[in-house]
Amino acid sequence: MRQVAELSIYSATDNPFHDVNLGQQFRWHKKNEKEKKMGLSPAEAERRDAIRRQEAKEELERLNHRRAEREAEQRLREEEELRMQRLAESAQMADWIAKDGDFQLEQERTRAAIRVKEKRAKAVDFLALNLRYVNPIDDNDDESEEAGLEIDLDEPYNILDNLSPDQVQELHDDIEHYLLLEKNEVNIEFWTNMMVVCKDRLDRIKSDQRLGLEAAAAVESDVTALLQGKSYDHLLALQRQIQAKLTSGEPVDTDYWEGLLKKLLVWKSKAKLKSLHEVVVRNRLEQLRKRQRDEALQAQEELLEGVANVASKGKFRPPTVETIVGQKTVEEAVEPYERGMSPDPVDITKLPHEERQVDIVLESDDKASLMKLRRSVADSRFITKATQPAVETVDVEAASGADLASEALYRAEAERDMDEEEELFNLEENIARPTAYNWEDKYRPRKPRYFNRVHTGYEWNKYNQTHYDTDNPPPKVVQGYKFNIFYPDLIDKSKAPTYKIVKEPGNEDTVLLHFSAGPPYEDIAFRIVNREWEYSHKRGFRSSFDRGCLSLWFNFRRNFYRK
């Protein structure tokens, strides 16, 4: 139809084919003449052409069908290839994710080893390093990485005895992180049991704060006396008995038995940790014995090699009888001990009065006390560093290393005249639970300098107006504070120091205002009146950290009542 439409615009006299018969139907005259010569009638020739056209049509249909089949097969083949490619990519991605988890776990263990070597380890570092000895150490492992990791082995749950509440919470978070990374079933069981014990310690800390130390300690001692020393099988049998008692329907103290069942699960975890700890100790001792054997063999080989070198040079002579007798004669010729060899005893009456006041300790008693202290340190699995006492420094030394602008601010604040209603307030409070800093080995902790003021005045409320006047004023009350704390040598000056209010149980009148900053400064605290602050800048509130000086000025809110 397209060709007919194209040819319809041409004529016999005007066409690009120069065909004068363009408008006539094409006839194959030579073919017709040949068929006539062959004796075929027009009807037979027409039927023959029709058969040939039908065969061509069928062949074309078969070709189209085969092409459609090839296209369908090609499409299925491509879909299968895409599916296999996606499966391969998914398997590779899963492998990468698994390797990423293993890499992160290995990095955590490496960081733990580095912290232990540098004497700044956390509680979880000791647990992670000892957990390496659950499986026997392979002979092909590099022992150079274990240099400096000679740490004492103790039951894992005993590490919680020397931790503060903040350190217990930090250990809880670290155990959760290891549980996400671990894939070994034994390690997962270990961290799960440690998580149970750690959660129990956190619950005990909360109960101590809620009930008091004495009540919580009494309950804990009763449970410990009942469950301590029992094996895992015994604890399991006891758990079945308690569960049967709770489900029996008898009139029992449900709270007591449920609390005992909860503590029993904790002691079951401790029993599992203890059995696992025995395996760790056994493997650790086996590794130490193997290392000693290797070192002994190496020393023996070096000694034999040295003897062989000396013998090859002709300088080695075996010991003779005369040499041995001579050595015995020298040993027998040692002069015996006499009293004159030691200095004369000191007469105590000739000593000054200060020296006579010093206690006299026998050598045996001193050695016994020293060994007792060493055993106490050796029995402890994890020792937190105590806060070092504050060292008083002279202002000249501080000014030499301080920033000049901060020093000028300190001197200006110290020389500034106080108002009539202001007084000095430099009474620092001791922190009940001092913080152990991770940077103590790198920087020497020291207290910051401060220059504080307290604002006092009269409150002329209705009662005071009735009972007092200007000649006989009422007692002064605290109306606000001005804290100026100087951190000129702060290592990270981009992080400003912070403050927080710490409330003490049983004390509703006062609170502790706790200031903390980074290295090399220790935390300090001041006791202030427990009243609501006025946070409006128009009423004197100021909280800023500029040129190494933390300024915290605030007044208390004044309440006015109307009828």
XYZ file of C-alpha atoms in Angstrom:
563
model
C 0.000 0.000 0.000
C 2.889 2.307 0.700
C 4.443 1.595 -2.655
C 1.109 2.164 -4.425
C 0.716 5.450 -2.560
C 4.228 6.457 -3.577
C 3.672 5.519 -7.218
C 0.316 7.320 -7.365
C 2.056 10.666 -7.415
C 4.043 9.718 -10.524
C 2.869 9.442 -14.135
C 4.169 7.503 -17.105
C 5.787 10.617 -18.512
C 7.090 12.045 -15.211
C 8.682 9.513 -12.855
C 12.202 9.031 -11.496
C 12.363 5.500 -12.997
C 11.947 6.646 -16.612
C 9.369 3.886 -17.125
C 6.732 4.653 -19.775
C 4.657 1.649 -18.641
C 4.487 2.715 -15.060
C 0.700 2.781 -14.930
C 0.291 -0.734 -16.394
C 0.313 -4.020 -14.464
C 3.575 -5.946 -14.679
C 3.439 -9.192 -16.596
C 6.255 -11.677 -16.923
C 5.979 -12.317 -20.652
C 9.091 -14.479 -21.012
C 7.895 -16.696 -18.185
C 4.498 -17.059 -19.837
C 6.134 -17.884 -23.146
C 8.312 -20.520 -21.504
C 5.317 -22.120 -19.843
C 3.489 -22.234 -23.147
C 6.433 -23.958 -24.719
C 6.349 -26.477 -21.854
C 2.680 -27.210 -22.643
C 1.186 -25.692 -19.488
C -2.238 -24.118 -19.765
C -2.918 -20.765 -18.104
C -5.044 -22.470 -15.461
C -2.246 -24.887 -14.561
C 0.290 -22.074 -14.506
C -1.986 -20.067 -12.188
C -2.438 -23.063 -9.887
C 1.308 -23.624 -9.840
C 1.896 -19.995 -8.911
C -0.701 -20.224 -6.149
C 1.013 -23.339 -4.712
C 4.379 -21.592 -4.831
C 2.937 -18.535 -3.104
C 1.385 -20.737 -0.401
C 4.701 -22.509 0.215
C 6.466 -19.180 0.430
C 3.836 -17.955 2.880
C 4.225 -21.099 5.037
C 7.995 -20.794 4.944
C 7.710 -17.184 6.004
C 5.440 -18.184 8.885
C 7.916 -20.883 9.981
C 10.746 -18.363 9.856
C 8.744 -15.861 11.884
C 7.897 -18.587 14.431
C 11.549 -19.631 14.756
C 12.598 -16.025 15.118
C 9.983 -15.533 17.873
C 11.286 -18.671 19.642
C 14.886 -17.432 19.389
C 13.864 -14.057 20.769
C 12.012 -15.728 23.694
C 15.007 -17.955 24.418
C 17.330 -14.945 24.282
C 15.064 -13.042 26.657
C 14.953 -15.951 29.116
C 18.737 -16.354 28.849
C 19.281 -12.669 29.609
C 16.874 -12.802 32.573
C 18.703 -15.854 33.938
C 22.049 -14.111 33.528
C 20.737 -11.032 35.364
C 19.358 -13.223 38.143
C 22.650 -15.081 38.521
C 24.518 -11.761 38.505
C 22.256 -10.411 41.241
C 22.767 -13.569 43.295
C 26.536 -13.271 42.876
C 26.439 -9.608 43.887
C 24.266 -10.431 46.910
C 26.667 -13.182 47.987
C 29.617 -10.840 47.524
C 27.860 -8.091 49.476
C 27.061 -10.525 52.296
C 30.700 -11.591 52.304
C 31.783 -7.953 52.479
C 29.364 -7.259 55.336
C 30.643 -10.308 57.218
C 34.240 -9.246 56.622
C 33.379 -5.733 57.789
C 32.018 -7.114 61.066
C 35.123 -9.266 61.528
C 37.318 -6.270 60.759
C 35.546 -4.100 63.329
C 35.839 -6.863 65.950
C 39.543 -7.261 65.240
C 40.013 -3.501 65.497
C 38.257 -3.481 68.877
C 40.613 -6.202 70.142
C 43.636 -4.342 68.773
C 42.557 -1.111 70.472
C 42.062 -3.040 73.722
C 45.622 -4.430 73.501
C 47.035 -0.962 72.810
C 45.190 0.536 75.787
C 46.452 -2.236 78.081
C 50.048 -1.700 76.913
C 49.791 2.049 77.492
C 48.335 1.592 81.015
C 45.032 3.289 80.165
C 42.822 0.239 79.761
C 39.101 0.125 80.351
C 37.333 -2.699 82.155
C 36.127 -4.334 78.938
C 39.698 -4.493 77.588
C 40.752 -7.049 80.212
C 37.706 -9.182 79.448
C 38.317 -9.061 75.690
C 42.002 -9.988 76.029
C 41.371 -12.890 78.401
C 38.626 -14.149 76.092
C 41.293 -14.832 73.450
C 42.489 -17.776 75.520
C 39.161 -19.636 75.450
C 40.472 -21.655 72.510
C 43.979 -23.152 72.567
C 46.561 -20.820 71.048
C 47.776 -21.878 67.627
C 51.502 -22.478 67.249
C 51.561 -20.330 64.142
C 50.234 -17.252 65.940
C 52.590 -14.345 66.247
C 53.576 -14.002 69.907
C 55.164 -10.606 69.399
C 51.730 -8.990 69.721
C 51.418 -10.388 73.254
C 54.420 -8.475 74.542
C 53.346 -6.245 77.398
C 50.034 -8.071 77.882
C 51.045 -10.046 80.954
C 47.920 -9.384 83.014
C 46.548 -11.257 86.002
C 43.712 -13.687 85.491
C 40.689 -13.569 87.769
C 36.994 -14.435 87.509
C 35.461 -12.036 84.970
C 32.578 -10.927 87.203
C 34.987 -9.804 89.971
C 35.984 -6.861 87.805
C 32.738 -5.129 88.806
C 33.785 -4.894 92.464
C 36.190 -1.992 91.809
C 34.080 0.024 89.355
C 32.113 3.186 89.990
C 28.486 3.469 88.762
C 29.592 5.437 85.681
C 32.226 2.827 84.848
C 29.653 0.022 85.262
C 27.349 1.817 82.800
C 30.263 2.244 80.380
C 31.088 -1.468 80.688
C 27.431 -2.283 79.954
C 27.551 -0.252 76.722
C 30.872 -1.851 75.675
C 29.466 -5.359 76.233
C 26.478 -4.494 74.021
C 28.896 -3.379 71.298
C 30.836 -6.658 71.488
C 27.585 -8.647 71.358
C 26.714 -6.967 68.053
C 30.103 -7.871 66.542
C 30.731 -11.380 67.915
C 29.839 -14.469 65.873
C 31.552 -17.198 67.865
C 29.000 -19.083 69.983
C 31.332 -19.410 72.980
C 32.172 -15.696 72.910
C 28.501 -14.753 72.524
C 27.641 -16.914 75.550
C 30.438 -15.249 77.539
C 29.307 -11.702 76.721
C 25.651 -12.628 77.353
C 26.477 -13.908 80.835
C 28.581 -10.809 81.516
C 25.622 -8.676 80.408
C 23.382 -10.451 82.939
C 25.879 -9.834 85.761
C 26.415 -6.211 84.689
C 22.664 -5.516 84.574
C 22.339 -7.019 88.038
C 25.049 -4.665 89.309
C 23.232 -1.671 87.776
C 19.985 -2.787 89.459
C 21.844 -3.069 92.773
C 23.200 0.457 92.375
C 19.686 1.775 91.734
C 18.313 -0.152 94.723
C 21.100 1.264 96.908
C 20.049 4.748 95.893
C 16.367 3.952 96.460
C 16.462 1.849 99.648
C 19.778 2.850 101.171
C 23.052 0.977 101.449
C 22.230 -0.860 104.677
C 18.863 -2.287 103.589
C 20.133 -3.304 100.138
C 23.273 -4.875 101.654
C 21.168 -6.920 104.118
C 19.000 -8.349 101.330
C 22.038 -9.011 99.113
C 23.913 -10.779 101.934
C 20.971 -13.159 102.545
C 20.751 -14.096 98.864
C 24.545 -14.470 98.592
C 24.679 -16.751 101.647
C 21.976 -18.940 100.066
C 23.414 -19.216 96.531
C 27.175 -18.793 96.931
C 29.359 -21.824 96.348
C 26.745 -23.898 94.494
C 27.517 -25.549 91.178
C 25.634 -24.911 87.963
C 23.703 -28.199 88.196
C 22.708 -27.460 91.789
C 21.520 -23.977 90.782
C 19.551 -25.475 87.892
C 17.810 -27.921 90.229
C 17.064 -25.087 92.661
C 15.575 -23.057 89.795
C 13.210 -25.909 88.926
C 12.112 -26.151 92.563
C 11.380 -22.408 92.764
C 9.458 -22.453 89.479
C 7.430 -25.449 90.673
C 6.671 -23.635 93.928
C 5.494 -20.520 92.068
C 3.242 -22.505 89.717
C 1.845 -24.815 92.428
C -0.794 -22.323 93.577
C 0.188 -22.576 97.231
C 0.066 -19.448 99.431
C 3.707 -18.285 99.160
C 5.509 -14.950 99.224
C 5.556 -14.315 95.482
C 7.775 -11.220 95.603
C 10.457 -13.020 97.614
C 10.563 -16.104 95.409
C 10.507 -14.083 92.183
C 13.380 -11.932 93.471
C 15.267 -15.071 94.490
C 14.644 -16.577 91.035
C 16.023 -13.429 89.415
C 19.156 -13.574 91.587
C 19.482 -17.287 90.818
C 19.722 -16.510 87.089
C 22.567 -14.132 87.892
C 24.404 -16.791 89.879
C 23.872 -19.266 87.032
C 25.622 -16.800 84.729
C 28.423 -16.470 87.284
C 28.777 -20.271 87.402
C 29.075 -20.405 83.603
C 31.646 -17.607 83.660
C 33.617 -19.445 86.333
C 33.735 -22.663 84.292
C 34.772 -20.676 81.237
C 37.403 -18.908 83.339
C 38.900 -22.280 84.295
C 39.320 -23.094 80.599
C 40.979 -19.687 80.039
C 43.413 -20.229 82.907
C 44.273 -23.726 81.705
C 44.983 -22.561 78.149
C 46.914 -19.564 79.423
C 49.127 -21.744 81.626
C 49.703 -24.152 78.751
C 50.797 -21.274 76.548
C 53.170 -19.969 79.232
C 54.689 -23.438 79.662
C 55.178 -23.743 75.922
C 56.833 -20.319 75.802
C 59.158 -21.266 78.654
C 60.089 -24.499 76.892
C 60.841 -22.622 73.678
C 62.942 -20.054 75.525
C 64.828 -22.820 77.352
C 65.529 -24.661 74.099
C 66.697 -21.441 72.469
C 68.993 -20.648 75.410
C 70.378 -24.198 75.332
C 71.088 -23.937 71.608
C 72.858 -20.596 72.089
C 74.897 -22.023 74.969
C 75.924 -25.094 72.956
C 76.795 -22.882 70.011
C 78.960 -20.666 72.242
C 80.725 -23.702 73.750
C 81.353 -25.091 70.270
C 82.890 -21.771 69.153
C 85.183 -21.654 72.162
C 86.227 -25.284 71.688
C 86.956 -24.667 68.011
C 89.362 -21.855 68.978
C 91.224 -24.127 71.431
C 90.553 -21.978 74.497
C 88.217 -24.357 76.294
C 89.653 -26.607 79.010
C 87.584 -29.069 80.993
C 87.724 -28.560 84.753
C 90.384 -30.640 86.495
C 90.555 -32.064 89.993
C 93.038 -29.373 91.065
C 90.656 -26.627 89.947
C 87.785 -28.134 91.869
C 89.910 -28.568 95.008
C 91.124 -24.970 94.682
C 87.579 -23.687 94.470
C 86.629 -25.632 97.588
C 89.635 -24.202 99.404
C 88.599 -20.640 98.503
C 85.063 -21.321 99.669
C 86.345 -22.766 102.956
C 88.628 -19.749 103.437
C 85.638 -17.331 103.703
C 85.959 -15.350 106.938
C 83.201 -16.136 109.474
C 80.793 -13.433 110.633
C 81.662 -11.402 113.722
C 79.715 -8.755 115.623
C 82.322 -6.122 114.913
C 81.540 -6.268 111.217
C 78.168 -4.506 111.804
C 77.743 -0.889 113.011
C 77.043 -0.206 116.671
C 73.377 -0.065 117.707
C 71.857 3.398 117.959
C 71.086 4.625 121.470
C 67.459 5.769 121.424
C 68.051 8.212 124.275
C 70.468 10.197 122.123
C 67.976 10.700 119.297
C 66.037 13.976 118.925
C 62.523 14.187 120.283
C 60.922 14.092 116.803
C 62.745 10.905 115.835
C 61.892 9.205 119.141
C 58.187 9.674 118.308
C 58.504 7.524 115.186
C 57.143 3.990 115.595
C 59.710 1.204 115.640
C 58.898 -1.585 113.183
C 60.700 -4.894 113.092
C 62.062 -6.137 109.808
C 59.850 -9.216 109.913
C 56.721 -7.125 110.592
C 57.576 -4.707 107.780
C 58.132 -7.582 105.360
C 54.859 -9.229 106.457
C 52.853 -6.007 105.914
C 54.522 -5.488 102.531
C 53.621 -9.015 101.407
C 50.049 -8.491 102.623
C 49.714 -5.351 100.522
C 51.196 -7.121 97.499
C 48.737 -10.003 97.879
C 45.819 -7.578 98.096
C 46.960 -5.906 94.870
C 47.540 -9.252 93.168
C 44.096 -10.538 94.184
C 42.407 -7.480 92.740
C 41.530 -7.878 89.085
C 41.005 -4.229 88.147
C 42.218 -1.258 90.215
C 40.842 2.184 89.504
C 43.218 5.059 89.933
C 42.539 7.289 92.902
C 42.331 11.003 92.348
C 45.643 12.627 93.143
C 45.634 15.294 95.869
C 45.560 18.861 94.707
C 48.956 20.500 94.526
C 49.091 24.122 95.548
C 50.880 26.166 92.945
C 52.168 29.672 93.202
C 50.510 32.254 90.997
C 53.846 33.136 89.396
C 54.310 29.584 88.101
C 50.766 29.500 86.829
C 51.187 32.800 85.072
C 54.338 31.617 83.320
C 52.512 28.905 81.419
C 49.116 30.542 81.170
C 47.693 32.608 78.432
C 48.427 36.312 79.009
C 44.852 37.347 78.274
C 43.482 34.824 80.780
C 46.014 35.921 83.395
C 44.995 39.525 82.863
C 41.339 38.532 83.285
C 42.134 36.712 86.529
C 44.039 39.660 87.974
C 41.335 42.105 86.872
C 38.647 39.974 88.491
C 40.678 39.603 91.691
C 41.419 43.342 91.911
C 37.861 44.422 91.128
C 36.082 46.061 94.073
C 33.162 44.135 95.496
C 29.737 45.627 96.103
C 28.403 46.124 99.568
C 26.172 43.061 99.195
C 28.927 40.794 97.805
C 31.302 38.492 99.682
C 34.077 36.120 98.678
C 32.959 32.551 98.105
C 35.967 30.247 97.619
C 34.895 27.251 99.743
C 35.425 24.223 97.543
C 33.657 20.949 98.310
C 35.309 17.543 98.137
C 33.793 15.284 95.490
C 32.453 12.107 97.116
C 33.315 9.851 94.186
C 36.245 11.392 92.329
C 36.491 10.724 88.633
C 39.355 8.606 87.266
C 40.683 10.378 84.180
C 41.929 8.490 81.130
C 44.541 11.166 80.443
C 46.339 11.012 83.837
C 49.317 9.210 82.321
C 49.745 11.917 79.680
C 48.930 15.101 81.607
C 49.345 15.958 85.272
C 45.871 16.684 86.728
C 45.528 19.984 88.571
C 42.819 22.152 90.038
C 41.762 25.281 88.143
C 41.961 28.690 89.776
C 38.738 30.498 90.609
C 37.469 33.747 92.069
C 33.857 33.501 93.204
C 31.427 35.864 94.888
C 28.144 35.370 96.715
C 25.418 37.994 96.602
C 23.465 38.485 99.844
C 20.677 40.834 100.795
C 17.405 41.356 102.633
C 14.048 40.033 101.564
C 11.351 42.547 102.551
C 8.369 40.259 102.413
C 5.228 40.795 104.464
C 6.588 38.981 107.480
C 9.898 40.894 107.489
C 8.113 44.200 106.912
C 5.968 43.499 109.955
C 8.721 42.335 112.328
C 11.787 44.281 111.100
C 12.756 47.754 109.925
C 15.868 49.483 108.551
C 17.320 49.990 112.034
C 16.708 46.370 112.963
C 17.007 44.547 109.609
C 16.174 40.862 109.066
C 18.905 38.243 108.531
C 20.609 38.338 105.164
C 19.835 35.586 102.691
C 21.743 34.370 99.648
C 20.335 35.941 96.497
C 22.847 34.784 93.882
C 26.373 33.735 92.976
C 29.143 34.786 90.573
C 31.535 31.993 89.590
C 34.698 32.857 87.623
C 36.788 29.729 86.947
C 39.952 29.971 84.855
C 41.114 27.274 82.405
C 44.007 28.989 80.543
C 45.907 25.775 79.687
C 42.957 23.760 78.400
C 44.182 21.311 75.765
C 41.016 21.329 73.624
C 39.903 24.946 73.646
C 37.065 24.220 71.204
C 35.071 22.425 73.909
C 33.801 24.696 76.641
C 33.731 23.468 80.252
C 30.361 22.314 81.562
C 28.519 22.481 84.845
C 25.739 20.460 86.413
C 23.687 20.449 89.612
C 24.057 17.329 91.780
C 21.345 16.762 94.394
C 22.193 14.732 97.468
C 19.605 12.410 99.018
C 18.335 13.666 102.355
C 19.594 17.224 101.794
C 16.910 19.521 100.431
C 18.504 22.829 101.465
C 21.715 22.755 99.421
C 23.046 21.178 96.231
C 26.474 20.719 94.629
C 27.394 22.785 91.580
C 29.816 20.515 89.692
C 32.241 21.993 87.113
C 34.149 19.756 84.692
C 36.519 20.414 81.786
C 38.995 18.483 79.706
C 42.670 17.772 80.372
C 44.682 18.836 82.291
C 42.096 20.134 84.800
C 40.310 18.174 87.504
C 36.642 18.529 88.380
C 35.666 20.921 91.186
C 32.396 21.434 93.072
C 30.846 24.131 95.267
C 27.893 23.879 97.645
C 25.143 26.406 96.919
C 21.624 27.089 98.129
C 18.932 24.931 96.549
C 16.639 27.539 94.987
C 15.241 28.201 91.520
C 17.528 30.212 89.209
C 16.630 33.325 87.250
C 17.718 32.695 83.643
C 16.918 36.149 82.276
C 19.927 38.150 81.096
C 18.142 41.303 82.205
C 18.248 39.975 85.778
C 21.969 39.255 85.779
C 22.263 35.737 84.339
C 25.498 35.086 82.476
C 27.033 31.832 81.210
C 30.023 32.282 78.904
C 33.483 30.894 78.210
C 35.841 33.495 76.778
C 39.652 33.613 76.701
C 39.975 30.672 79.087
C 37.544 32.032 81.715
C 34.246 30.324 82.519
C 31.785 32.881 83.918
C 28.569 31.683 85.539
C 26.545 34.462 87.191
C 22.990 33.922 88.362
C 20.456 35.219 90.858
C 17.659 33.323 92.522
C 14.082 33.839 91.464
C 12.066 36.072 93.741
C 8.410 35.195 94.198
C 5.848 37.935 94.733
C 2.403 37.034 96.048
C -0.737 39.079 95.651
C -4.062 38.657 97.329
